[in-house]
């Protein structure tokens, strides 16, 4: 709550700068003389940049626009559906030939998702986390009342309470994952959802605390573009608005969003079927291209480890497309259809990127918008233009550590492959610009190849360590979880 004053300071100083600029222009009467200005003359200060606010509007996602407006792109999409069906047929025929009878091998599914009892437990735990998240709204209303009576002590107390709530929730998620020995999918599901609850509750508090600390009315024309084009109102958000915000495909709170008139059930079901199809294809690829070599690590670690790495880099581009299409396009559009959410731009055209600085912005607009509004803008206001590099690179580091936390809870060990790639090499390549003697298509091909290799190495690194721990079990302690085991097992 204490950081919401950044925008107010910028707006209050803007009028002063404009007055100073007008006084300077009136004082100077020798414009166009060609003479040098005296060294002691007053100079016009640099105009401070205004905070960028997320404005929601009715718009489809990029892939939806491409497939709806271009039949050739739709044909390429149909080829993806054919590839999915052929992978299913290949997997069924391969398993049936090996067993001598019709056989569906679900072993990889059980490795990823675990027994159904654990899946039910993870859903029950999620309901408890959801109830705790919903309690933020009445506690926020309580803070409003106490703020008017005792002021700053209430502010400090509820800021600390909010921090404690998030810390306890994340620690509880980790302890419950370890206690019930959840497999990868349920564990990642819980850590992602609690991270989402943290980000959404923070956004709700930030956007509504501004209304309490600096009240305004609907006729006020001095704020940001007509108060986000009517999407923010002077009234505190209702509990029903908070609930809708919870399930809408966005991390930025607004009192009003652009919405469709009705739920398009056919599209929602089609998005869900595509999501399940691509997810099953990912499991089939893991089972047939990568898992066989990891299962044989105990026989020849170097040989089978290198073969697994080669296969991971070979199918890395598929993992990249799966993450972008499956989770950012299909799943978010499925949620948008159920909530009638009108703004579907949750990602940009990342497949046309030729440099990392653009890819970081276009890959996941949901997270990027939240980071830009509540981390980058605050750090920019805190450190100013002189130390703007802190505001640029700190969000990258924070984002990579959060992603690492989610993956670590899923695999139950800490191996900073993603952090090294994302905050290490990613930051190094942040300032690398495309070579001028290469055209854009060549650079785009090389960039996608680099992403394929990077995703492949990341999948291989976590998979290699997981199977190393399977072949070389040890007592589950904090020290054993923080240190990679393949050094001592295969070294």
GROMACS .gro file of C-alpha atoms in nm:
model
  491
    1UNK     CA    1   0.000   0.000   0.000
    2UNK     CA    2   0.283   0.234   0.075
    3UNK     CA    3   0.407   0.224  -0.288
    4UNK     CA    4   0.093   0.369  -0.445
    5UNK     CA    5   0.219   0.721  -0.389
    6UNK     CA    6   0.461   0.692  -0.685
    7UNK     CA    7   0.199   0.785  -0.942
    8UNK     CA    8   0.064   1.069  -0.726
    9UNK     CA    9   0.409   1.225  -0.698
   10UNK     CA   10   0.456   1.210  -1.076
   11UNK     CA   11   0.116   1.371  -1.143
   12UNK     CA   12   0.167   1.647  -0.887
   13UNK     CA   13   0.508   1.739  -1.029
   14UNK     CA   14   0.383   1.747  -1.388
   15UNK     CA   15   0.182   2.067  -1.338
   16UNK     CA   16   0.480   2.238  -1.172
   17UNK     CA   17   0.705   2.148  -1.465
   18UNK     CA   18   0.454   2.287  -1.714
   19UNK     CA   19   0.434   2.617  -1.520
   20UNK     CA   20   0.815   2.641  -1.507
   21UNK     CA   21   0.837   2.572  -1.880
   22UNK     CA   22   0.583   2.846  -1.960
   23UNK     CA   23   0.766   3.099  -1.738
   24UNK     CA   24   1.096   3.014  -1.907
   25UNK     CA   25   0.948   3.058  -2.256
   26UNK     CA   26   0.806   3.401  -2.165
   27UNK     CA   27   1.134   3.516  -2.011
   28UNK     CA   28   1.342   3.419  -2.315
   29UNK     CA   29   1.275   3.665  -2.601
   30UNK     CA   30   1.575   3.591  -2.831
   31UNK     CA   31   1.466   3.265  -2.997
   32UNK     CA   32   1.609   3.221  -3.345
   33UNK     CA   33   1.894   3.477  -3.307
   34UNK     CA   34   2.167   3.216  -3.354
   35UNK     CA   35   2.351   3.336  -3.045
   36UNK     CA   36   2.468   3.104  -2.770
   37UNK     CA   37   2.259   3.107  -2.455
   38UNK     CA   38   2.422   3.230  -2.135
   39UNK     CA   39   2.548   2.955  -1.907
   40UNK     CA   40   2.348   3.082  -1.613
   41UNK     CA   41   2.011   3.080  -1.790
   42UNK     CA   42   1.738   2.858  -1.652
   43UNK     CA   43   1.697   2.534  -1.853
   44UNK     CA   44   1.374   2.346  -1.902
   45UNK     CA   45   1.372   2.032  -1.686
   46UNK     CA   46   1.318   1.696  -1.847
   47UNK     CA   47   0.953   1.595  -1.851
   48UNK     CA   48   0.890   1.297  -1.630
   49UNK     CA   49   0.742   0.995  -1.798
   50UNK     CA   50   0.394   0.895  -1.690
   51UNK     CA   51   0.311   0.548  -1.567
   52UNK     CA   52   0.167   0.317  -1.829
   53UNK     CA   53  -0.170   0.176  -1.729
   54UNK     CA   54  -0.322  -0.142  -1.864
   55UNK     CA   55  -0.637  -0.060  -2.061
   56UNK     CA   56  -0.858  -0.362  -2.135
   57UNK     CA   57  -1.063  -0.374  -2.454
   58UNK     CA   58  -1.246  -0.624  -2.673
   59UNK     CA   59  -0.984  -0.812  -2.873
   60UNK     CA   60  -0.911  -1.171  -2.970
   61UNK     CA   61  -0.581  -1.347  -2.916
   62UNK     CA   62  -0.328  -1.348  -3.200
   63UNK     CA   63  -0.368  -1.712  -3.296
   64UNK     CA   64  -0.747  -1.679  -3.301
   65UNK     CA   65  -0.723  -1.378  -3.534
   66UNK     CA   66  -0.478  -1.560  -3.761
   67UNK     CA   67  -0.686  -1.877  -3.790
   68UNK     CA   68  -1.016  -1.689  -3.835
   69UNK     CA   69  -0.890  -1.445  -4.097
   70UNK     CA   70  -0.646  -1.659  -4.295
   71UNK     CA   71  -0.752  -2.002  -4.431
   72UNK     CA   72  -0.387  -2.093  -4.497
   73UNK     CA   73  -0.301  -2.047  -4.129
   74UNK     CA   74  -0.607  -2.255  -4.043
   75UNK     CA   75  -0.471  -2.529  -4.268
   76UNK     CA   76  -0.142  -2.526  -4.077
   77UNK     CA   77  -0.343  -2.553  -3.759
   78UNK     CA   78  -0.527  -2.853  -3.905
   79UNK     CA   79  -0.189  -3.012  -3.974
   80UNK     CA   80  -0.118  -2.982  -3.602
   81UNK     CA   81  -0.443  -3.165  -3.527
   82UNK     CA   82  -0.339  -3.442  -3.771
   83UNK     CA   83   0.001  -3.467  -3.601
   84UNK     CA   84  -0.172  -3.504  -3.265
   85UNK     CA   85  -0.392  -3.786  -3.393
   86UNK     CA   86  -0.097  -3.961  -3.556
   87UNK     CA   87   0.101  -3.944  -3.232
   88UNK     CA   88  -0.187  -4.114  -3.052
   89UNK     CA   89  -0.207  -4.387  -3.318
   90UNK     CA   90   0.171  -4.433  -3.309
   91UNK     CA   91   0.175  -4.468  -2.931
   92UNK     CA   92  -0.116  -4.716  -2.922
   93UNK     CA   93   0.029  -4.932  -3.203
   94UNK     CA   94   0.378  -4.930  -3.049
   95UNK     CA   95   0.253  -5.030  -2.703
   96UNK     CA   96   0.018  -5.295  -2.844
   97UNK     CA   97   0.295  -5.448  -3.059
   98UNK     CA   98   0.528  -5.470  -2.758
   99UNK     CA   99   0.262  -5.628  -2.535
  100UNK     CA  100   0.105  -5.851  -2.801
  101UNK     CA  101  -0.241  -5.714  -2.726
  102UNK     CA  102  -0.428  -5.381  -2.730
  103UNK     CA  103  -0.258  -5.182  -2.458
  104UNK     CA  104  -0.264  -4.819  -2.339
  105UNK     CA  105   0.056  -4.734  -2.151
  106UNK     CA  106  -0.036  -4.484  -1.878
  107UNK     CA  107   0.289  -4.517  -1.682
  108UNK     CA  108   0.422  -4.173  -1.785
  109UNK     CA  109   0.087  -4.017  -1.696
  110UNK     CA  110   0.115  -4.165  -1.345
  111UNK     CA  111   0.474  -4.042  -1.316
  112UNK     CA  112   0.363  -3.685  -1.398
  113UNK     CA  113   0.023  -3.671  -1.224
  114UNK     CA  114   0.055  -3.943  -0.959
  115UNK     CA  115  -0.231  -4.148  -0.812
  116UNK     CA  116  -0.581  -4.005  -0.823
  117UNK     CA  117  -0.592  -3.986  -0.441
  118UNK     CA  118  -0.313  -3.726  -0.446
  119UNK     CA  119  -0.490  -3.534  -0.720
  120UNK     CA  120  -0.803  -3.516  -0.504
  121UNK     CA  121  -0.595  -3.402  -0.206
  122UNK     CA  122  -0.435  -3.127  -0.414
  123UNK     CA  123  -0.780  -2.998  -0.514
  124UNK     CA  124  -0.893  -2.994  -0.149
  125UNK     CA  125  -0.579  -2.804  -0.049
  126UNK     CA  126  -0.647  -2.559  -0.332
  127UNK     CA  127  -0.995  -2.494  -0.192
  128UNK     CA  128  -0.841  -2.407   0.145
  129UNK     CA  129  -0.593  -2.172  -0.025
  130UNK     CA  130  -0.881  -2.016  -0.217
  131UNK     CA  131  -1.076  -1.956   0.105
  132UNK     CA  132  -0.771  -1.788   0.259
  133UNK     CA  133  -0.737  -1.573  -0.053
  134UNK     CA  134  -1.102  -1.469  -0.033
  135UNK     CA  135  -1.044  -1.354   0.326
  136UNK     CA  136  -0.827  -1.072   0.191
  137UNK     CA  137  -1.137  -0.878   0.086
  138UNK     CA  138  -1.310  -0.852   0.430
  139UNK     CA  139  -0.973  -0.784   0.593
  140UNK     CA  140  -0.919  -0.502   0.345
  141UNK     CA  141  -1.259  -0.359   0.440
  142UNK     CA  142  -1.155  -0.382   0.806
  143UNK     CA  143  -0.835  -0.191   0.727
  144UNK     CA  144  -1.041   0.090   0.567
  145UNK     CA  145  -1.239   0.137   0.889
  146UNK     CA  146  -0.932   0.127   1.115
  147UNK     CA  147  -0.741   0.357   0.880
  148UNK     CA  148  -0.998   0.633   0.935
  149UNK     CA  149  -0.967   0.594   1.314
  150UNK     CA  150  -0.599   0.533   1.390
  151UNK     CA  151  -0.427   0.603   1.056
  152UNK     CA  152  -0.068   0.488   1.001
  153UNK     CA  153  -0.053   0.218   1.276
  154UNK     CA  154  -0.339   0.041   1.098
  155UNK     CA  155  -0.155   0.072   0.767
  156UNK     CA  156   0.164  -0.081   0.906
  157UNK     CA  157  -0.021  -0.360   1.084
  158UNK     CA  158  -0.217  -0.470   0.776
  159UNK     CA  159   0.087  -0.448   0.549
  160UNK     CA  160   0.270  -0.684   0.787
  161UNK     CA  161  -0.039  -0.906   0.808
  162UNK     CA  162  -0.054  -0.931   0.428
  163UNK     CA  163   0.316  -1.022   0.414
  164UNK     CA  164   0.271  -1.286   0.684
  165UNK     CA  165  -0.031  -1.432   0.503
  166UNK     CA  166   0.166  -1.478   0.181
  167UNK     CA  167   0.472  -1.620   0.358
  168UNK     CA  168   0.264  -1.868   0.559
  169UNK     CA  169   0.064  -1.972   0.251
  170UNK     CA  170   0.373  -2.045   0.041
  171UNK     CA  171   0.548  -2.229   0.325
  172UNK     CA  172   0.232  -2.433   0.386
  173UNK     CA  173   0.221  -2.528   0.017
  174UNK     CA  174   0.581  -2.651   0.029
  175UNK     CA  175   0.529  -2.848   0.350
  176UNK     CA  176   0.207  -3.008   0.222
  177UNK     CA  177   0.373  -3.107  -0.105
  178UNK     CA  178   0.653  -3.277   0.087
  179UNK     CA  179   0.418  -3.433   0.343
  180UNK     CA  180   0.186  -3.594   0.087
  181UNK     CA  181   0.473  -3.658  -0.159
  182UNK     CA  182   0.281  -3.502  -0.447
  183UNK     CA  183   0.403  -3.576  -0.797
  184UNK     CA  184   0.506  -3.306  -1.044
  185UNK     CA  185   0.168  -3.193  -1.182
  186UNK     CA  186  -0.023  -3.156  -0.849
  187UNK     CA  187   0.277  -2.987  -0.687
  188UNK     CA  188   0.323  -2.738  -0.972
  189UNK     CA  189  -0.053  -2.676  -0.974
  190UNK     CA  190  -0.054  -2.575  -0.606
  191UNK     CA  191   0.255  -2.354  -0.627
  192UNK     CA  192   0.130  -2.178  -0.942
  193UNK     CA  193  -0.213  -2.116  -0.791
  194UNK     CA  194  -0.076  -1.974  -0.466
  195UNK     CA  195   0.159  -1.752  -0.666
  196UNK     CA  196  -0.141  -1.634  -0.869
  197UNK     CA  197  -0.337  -1.564  -0.549
  198UNK     CA  198  -0.046  -1.356  -0.420
  199UNK     CA  199  -0.024  -1.151  -0.738
  200UNK     CA  200  -0.399  -1.096  -0.770
  201UNK     CA  201  -0.451  -1.000  -0.406
  202UNK     CA  202  -0.160  -0.756  -0.432
  203UNK     CA  203  -0.318  -0.598  -0.740
  204UNK     CA  204  -0.658  -0.570  -0.570
  205UNK     CA  205  -0.505  -0.399  -0.266
  206UNK     CA  206  -0.292  -0.161  -0.472
  207UNK     CA  207  -0.574  -0.046  -0.699
  208UNK     CA  208  -0.826  -0.004  -0.416
  209UNK     CA  209  -0.593   0.142  -0.152
  210UNK     CA  210  -0.537   0.434  -0.388
  211UNK     CA  211  -0.909   0.515  -0.363
  212UNK     CA  212  -0.887   0.522   0.017
  213UNK     CA  213  -0.565   0.719   0.054
  214UNK     CA  214  -0.644   0.972  -0.223
  215UNK     CA  215  -1.022   0.984  -0.276
  216UNK     CA  216  -1.159   1.117  -0.603
  217UNK     CA  217  -1.491   1.139  -0.788
  218UNK     CA  218  -1.612   1.042  -1.133
  219UNK     CA  219  -1.598   1.405  -1.254
  220UNK     CA  220  -1.224   1.430  -1.181
  221UNK     CA  221  -1.041   1.484  -1.511
  222UNK     CA  222  -0.688   1.521  -1.370
  223UNK     CA  223  -0.614   1.151  -1.328
  224UNK     CA  224  -0.477   0.900  -1.577
  225UNK     CA  225  -0.672   0.875  -1.904
  226UNK     CA  226  -1.020   0.932  -1.758
  227UNK     CA  227  -0.932   0.683  -1.483
  228UNK     CA  228  -0.841   0.397  -1.715
  229UNK     CA  229  -1.130   0.480  -1.952
  230UNK     CA  230  -1.397   0.409  -1.692
  231UNK     CA  231  -1.255   0.074  -1.582
  232UNK     CA  232  -1.172   0.215  -1.235
  233UNK     CA  233  -1.440   0.376  -1.019
  234UNK     CA  234  -1.411   0.573  -0.691
  235UNK     CA  235  -1.592   0.298  -0.497
  236UNK     CA  236  -1.411   0.009  -0.331
  237UNK     CA  237  -1.440  -0.314  -0.528
  238UNK     CA  238  -1.723  -0.541  -0.416
  239UNK     CA  239  -1.669  -0.901  -0.310
  240UNK     CA  240  -1.845  -1.019  -0.628
  241UNK     CA  241  -1.596  -0.816  -0.835
  242UNK     CA  242  -1.311  -0.968  -0.636
  243UNK     CA  243  -1.443  -1.319  -0.705
  244UNK     CA  244  -1.479  -1.247  -1.077
  245UNK     CA  245  -1.125  -1.108  -1.086
  246UNK     CA  246  -1.003  -1.433  -0.928
  247UNK     CA  247  -1.116  -1.648  -1.220
  248UNK     CA  248  -1.070  -1.397  -1.504
  249UNK     CA  249  -0.758  -1.447  -1.720
  250UNK     CA  250  -0.576  -1.139  -1.588
  251UNK     CA  251  -0.356  -1.040  -1.295
  252UNK     CA  252  -0.447  -0.668  -1.305
  253UNK     CA  253  -0.754  -0.566  -1.104
  254UNK     CA  254  -1.019  -0.341  -1.253
  255UNK     CA  255  -1.370  -0.267  -1.132
  256UNK     CA  256  -1.504  -0.323  -1.483
  257UNK     CA  257  -1.376  -0.531  -1.773
  258UNK     CA  258  -1.497  -0.562  -2.133
  259UNK     CA  259  -1.724  -0.869  -2.137
  260UNK     CA  260  -1.909  -1.076  -2.396
  261UNK     CA  261  -2.286  -1.101  -2.386
  262UNK     CA  262  -2.295  -1.480  -2.340
  263UNK     CA  263  -2.076  -1.785  -2.294
  264UNK     CA  264  -1.982  -1.948  -2.623
  265UNK     CA  265  -1.994  -2.308  -2.504
  266UNK     CA  266  -1.884  -2.466  -2.834
  267UNK     CA  267  -1.566  -2.261  -2.838
  268UNK     CA  268  -1.500  -2.330  -2.470
  269UNK     CA  269  -1.532  -2.707  -2.521
  270UNK     CA  270  -1.316  -2.694  -2.833
  271UNK     CA  271  -1.042  -2.504  -2.644
  272UNK     CA  272  -1.054  -2.763  -2.364
  273UNK     CA  273  -1.030  -3.056  -2.608
  274UNK     CA  274  -0.730  -2.896  -2.779
  275UNK     CA  275  -0.567  -2.835  -2.442
  276UNK     CA  276  -0.603  -3.201  -2.346
  277UNK     CA  277  -0.480  -3.315  -2.688
  278UNK     CA  278  -0.159  -3.112  -2.681
  279UNK     CA  279  -0.094  -3.209  -2.319
  280UNK     CA  280  -0.129  -3.578  -2.407
  281UNK     CA  281   0.109  -3.531  -2.703
  282UNK     CA  282   0.366  -3.386  -2.467
  283UNK     CA  283   0.340  -3.693  -2.245
  284UNK     CA  284   0.375  -3.922  -2.551
  285UNK     CA  285   0.690  -3.740  -2.664
  286UNK     CA  286   0.840  -3.756  -2.314
  287UNK     CA  287   0.764  -4.128  -2.294
  288UNK     CA  288   0.899  -4.229  -2.635
  289UNK     CA  289   1.190  -3.991  -2.698
  290UNK     CA  290   1.335  -3.900  -2.358
  291UNK     CA  291   1.226  -4.138  -2.084
  292UNK     CA  292   1.380  -4.456  -2.240
  293UNK     CA  293   1.730  -4.306  -2.216
  294UNK     CA  294   1.674  -4.172  -1.865
  295UNK     CA  295   1.556  -4.516  -1.750
  296UNK     CA  296   1.894  -4.659  -1.861
  297UNK     CA  297   2.115  -4.403  -1.687
  298UNK     CA  298   2.242  -4.667  -1.443
  299UNK     CA  299   2.387  -4.870  -1.731
  300UNK     CA  300   2.586  -4.595  -1.904
  301UNK     CA  301   2.524  -4.245  -1.765
  302UNK     CA  302   2.735  -4.063  -2.025
  303UNK     CA  303   2.590  -4.238  -2.330
  304UNK     CA  304   2.224  -4.229  -2.233
  305UNK     CA  305   2.255  -3.883  -2.078
  306UNK     CA  306   2.389  -3.742  -2.405
  307UNK     CA  307   2.123  -3.923  -2.609
  308UNK     CA  308   1.853  -3.780  -2.383
  309UNK     CA  309   2.004  -3.432  -2.420
  310UNK     CA  310   2.009  -3.464  -2.800
  311UNK     CA  311   1.645  -3.575  -2.810
  312UNK     CA  312   1.542  -3.293  -2.574
  313UNK     CA  313   1.702  -3.030  -2.798
  314UNK     CA  314   1.546  -3.199  -3.103
  315UNK     CA  315   1.193  -3.165  -2.963
  316UNK     CA  316   1.265  -2.841  -2.775
  317UNK     CA  317   1.071  -2.636  -3.028
  318UNK     CA  318   0.766  -2.855  -2.958
  319UNK     CA  319   0.799  -2.792  -2.583
  320UNK     CA  320   0.818  -2.420  -2.662
  321UNK     CA  321   0.504  -2.430  -2.877
  322UNK     CA  322   0.328  -2.651  -2.622
  323UNK     CA  323   0.394  -2.401  -2.342
  324UNK     CA  324   0.283  -2.106  -2.555
  325UNK     CA  325  -0.020  -2.262  -2.726
  326UNK     CA  326  -0.138  -2.498  -2.453
  327UNK     CA  327  -0.118  -2.281  -2.144
  328UNK     CA  328  -0.122  -1.925  -2.279
  329UNK     CA  329  -0.360  -1.963  -2.573
  330UNK     CA  330  -0.593  -2.258  -2.514
  331UNK     CA  331  -0.623  -2.259  -2.135
  332UNK     CA  332  -0.655  -1.881  -2.103
  333UNK     CA  333  -0.911  -1.866  -2.385
  334UNK     CA  334  -1.104  -2.147  -2.216
  335UNK     CA  335  -1.114  -1.945  -1.894
  336UNK     CA  336  -1.204  -1.629  -2.086
  337UNK     CA  337  -1.499  -1.804  -2.251
  338UNK     CA  338  -1.635  -1.926  -1.917
  339UNK     CA  339  -1.604  -1.579  -1.760
  340UNK     CA  340  -1.709  -1.393  -2.078
  341UNK     CA  341  -1.384  -1.195  -2.053
  342UNK     CA  342  -1.346  -0.977  -2.362
  343UNK     CA  343  -0.972  -0.904  -2.372
  344UNK     CA  344  -0.787  -1.216  -2.496
  345UNK     CA  345  -0.448  -1.055  -2.560
  346UNK     CA  346  -0.251  -1.261  -2.305
  347UNK     CA  347   0.051  -1.301  -2.532
  348UNK     CA  348   0.209  -1.124  -2.826
  349UNK     CA  349   0.352  -1.254  -3.155
  350UNK     CA  350   0.658  -1.401  -2.984
  351UNK     CA  351   0.722  -1.638  -3.278
  352UNK     CA  352   0.829  -1.338  -3.487
  353UNK     CA  353   1.086  -1.213  -3.234
  354UNK     CA  354   1.452  -1.175  -3.328
  355UNK     CA  355   1.588  -1.052  -2.993
  356UNK     CA  356   1.538  -1.138  -2.627
  357UNK     CA  357   1.418  -0.797  -2.508
  358UNK     CA  358   1.115  -0.830  -2.736
  359UNK     CA  359   1.059  -1.195  -2.649
  360UNK     CA  360   1.047  -1.117  -2.276
  361UNK     CA  361   0.766  -0.867  -2.339
  362UNK     CA  362   0.564  -1.072  -2.588
  363UNK     CA  363   0.585  -1.421  -2.438
  364UNK     CA  364   0.345  -1.382  -2.143
  365UNK     CA  365   0.157  -1.052  -2.127
  366UNK     CA  366  -0.034  -1.164  -1.817
  367UNK     CA  367   0.279  -1.174  -1.603
  368UNK     CA  368   0.455  -0.897  -1.796
  369UNK     CA  369   0.176  -0.646  -1.728
  370UNK     CA  370   0.177  -0.726  -1.357
  371UNK     CA  371   0.556  -0.698  -1.333
  372UNK     CA  372   0.556  -0.373  -1.528
  373UNK     CA  373   0.281  -0.213  -1.315
  374UNK     CA  374   0.390  -0.321  -0.967
  375UNK     CA  375   0.764  -0.389  -0.987
  376UNK     CA  376   0.920  -0.203  -1.280
  377UNK     CA  377   0.724   0.120  -1.235
  378UNK     CA  378   0.784   0.123  -0.858
  379UNK     CA  379   1.157   0.062  -0.898
  380UNK     CA  380   1.173   0.325  -1.169
  381UNK     CA  381   1.008   0.579  -0.940
  382UNK     CA  382   1.229   0.473  -0.648
  383UNK     CA  383   1.571   0.478  -0.820
  384UNK     CA  384   1.503   0.735  -1.091
  385UNK     CA  385   1.656   0.761  -1.433
  386UNK     CA  386   2.013   0.743  -1.306
  387UNK     CA  387   1.975   0.385  -1.180
  388UNK     CA  388   1.718   0.271  -1.436
  389UNK     CA  389   1.913  -0.049  -1.503
  390UNK     CA  390   1.801  -0.175  -1.162
  391UNK     CA  391   1.440  -0.127  -1.269
  392UNK     CA  392   1.513  -0.315  -1.594
  393UNK     CA  393   1.699  -0.619  -1.462
  394UNK     CA  394   1.551  -0.664  -1.114
  395UNK     CA  395   1.211  -0.775  -1.253
  396UNK     CA  396   1.391  -1.031  -1.473
  397UNK     CA  397   1.571  -1.176  -1.173
  398UNK     CA  398   1.257  -1.179  -0.957
  399UNK     CA  399   1.056  -1.347  -1.234
  400UNK     CA  400   1.319  -1.616  -1.288
  401UNK     CA  401   1.338  -1.690  -0.913
  402UNK     CA  402   0.959  -1.724  -0.892
  403UNK     CA  403   0.962  -1.962  -1.189
  404UNK     CA  404   1.245  -2.153  -1.023
  405UNK     CA  405   1.044  -2.180  -0.702
  406UNK     CA  406   0.749  -2.327  -0.894
  407UNK     CA  407   0.966  -2.581  -1.075
  408UNK     CA  408   1.154  -2.671  -0.755
  409UNK     CA  409   0.831  -2.752  -0.573
  410UNK     CA  410   0.733  -2.976  -0.865
  411UNK     CA  411   1.057  -3.177  -0.884
  412UNK     CA  412   1.140  -3.145  -0.509
  413UNK     CA  413   1.495  -3.023  -0.558
  414UNK     CA  414   1.672  -2.699  -0.646
  415UNK     CA  415   1.859  -2.691  -0.976
  416UNK     CA  416   1.878  -2.334  -1.113
  417UNK     CA  417   1.881  -2.423  -1.483
  418UNK     CA  418   1.598  -2.182  -1.562
  419UNK     CA  419   1.753  -1.902  -1.357
  420UNK     CA  420   2.088  -1.942  -1.534
  421UNK     CA  421   1.923  -1.939  -1.875
  422UNK     CA  422   1.668  -1.667  -1.798
  423UNK     CA  423   1.866  -1.426  -1.579
  424UNK     CA  424   2.213  -1.528  -1.694
  425UNK     CA  425   2.233  -1.582  -2.067
  426UNK     CA  426   1.901  -1.402  -2.117
  427UNK     CA  427   2.039  -1.081  -1.962
  428UNK     CA  428   2.363  -1.115  -2.161
  429UNK     CA  429   2.167  -1.144  -2.486
  430UNK     CA  430   1.931  -0.865  -2.380
  431UNK     CA  431   2.156  -0.605  -2.544
  432UNK     CA  432   2.258  -0.821  -2.839
  433UNK     CA  433   2.098  -0.671  -3.147
  434UNK     CA  434   2.045  -0.854  -3.475
  435UNK     CA  435   2.333  -0.845  -3.719
  436UNK     CA  436   2.269  -0.600  -4.001
  437UNK     CA  437   2.400  -0.833  -4.272
  438UNK     CA  438   2.129  -1.092  -4.186
  439UNK     CA  439   1.772  -1.036  -4.292
  440UNK     CA  440   1.486  -1.067  -4.045
  441UNK     CA  441   1.385  -1.419  -4.151
  442UNK     CA  442   1.734  -1.556  -4.093
  443UNK     CA  443   1.754  -1.391  -3.752
  444UNK     CA  444   1.409  -1.521  -3.659
  445UNK     CA  445   1.515  -1.875  -3.757
  446UNK     CA  446   1.832  -1.852  -3.550
  447UNK     CA  447   1.640  -1.707  -3.256
  448UNK     CA  448   1.382  -1.988  -3.260
  449UNK     CA  449   1.664  -2.242  -3.284
  450UNK     CA  450   1.824  -2.088  -2.976
  451UNK     CA  451   1.493  -2.108  -2.788
  452UNK     CA  452   1.455  -2.473  -2.893
  453UNK     CA  453   1.802  -2.559  -2.763
  454UNK     CA  454   1.741  -2.363  -2.441
  455UNK     CA  455   1.407  -2.531  -2.370
  456UNK     CA  456   1.559  -2.868  -2.452
  457UNK     CA  457   1.848  -2.817  -2.212
  458UNK     CA  458   1.607  -2.706  -1.939
  459UNK     CA  459   1.384  -3.014  -1.981
  460UNK     CA  460   1.689  -3.241  -1.993
  461UNK     CA  461   1.848  -3.084  -1.685
  462UNK     CA  462   1.547  -3.132  -1.460
  463UNK     CA  463   1.470  -3.477  -1.606
  464UNK     CA  464   1.830  -3.594  -1.570
  465UNK     CA  465   1.842  -3.488  -1.205
  466UNK     CA  466   1.501  -3.646  -1.132
  467UNK     CA  467   1.609  -3.986  -1.266
  468UNK     CA  468   1.949  -3.955  -1.098
  469UNK     CA  469   1.767  -3.921  -0.766
  470UNK     CA  470   1.549  -4.218  -0.858
  471UNK     CA  471   1.855  -4.437  -0.922
  472UNK     CA  472   2.056  -4.294  -0.628
  473UNK     CA  473   1.804  -4.240  -0.346
  474UNK     CA  474   1.900  -4.059  -0.026
  475UNK     CA  475   1.729  -3.936   0.286
  476UNK     CA  476   1.506  -3.637   0.193
  477UNK     CA  477   1.680  -3.352   0.376
  478UNK     CA  478   1.716  -2.983   0.293
  479UNK     CA  479   2.087  -3.023   0.211
  480UNK     CA  480   2.021  -3.316  -0.024
  481UNK     CA  481   1.748  -3.118  -0.196
  482UNK     CA  482   1.966  -2.810  -0.254
  483UNK     CA  483   2.271  -2.986  -0.400
  484UNK     CA  484   2.261  -3.163  -0.743
  485UNK     CA  485   2.306  -3.535  -0.697
  486UNK     CA  486   2.440  -3.629  -1.040
  487UNK     CA  487   2.787  -3.500  -0.937
  488UNK     CA  488   2.832  -3.766  -0.670
  489UNK     CA  489   2.616  -4.035  -0.834
  490UNK     CA  490   2.769  -4.038  -1.182
  491UNK     CA  491   3.094  -3.849  -1.120
   0.00000   0.00000   0.00000
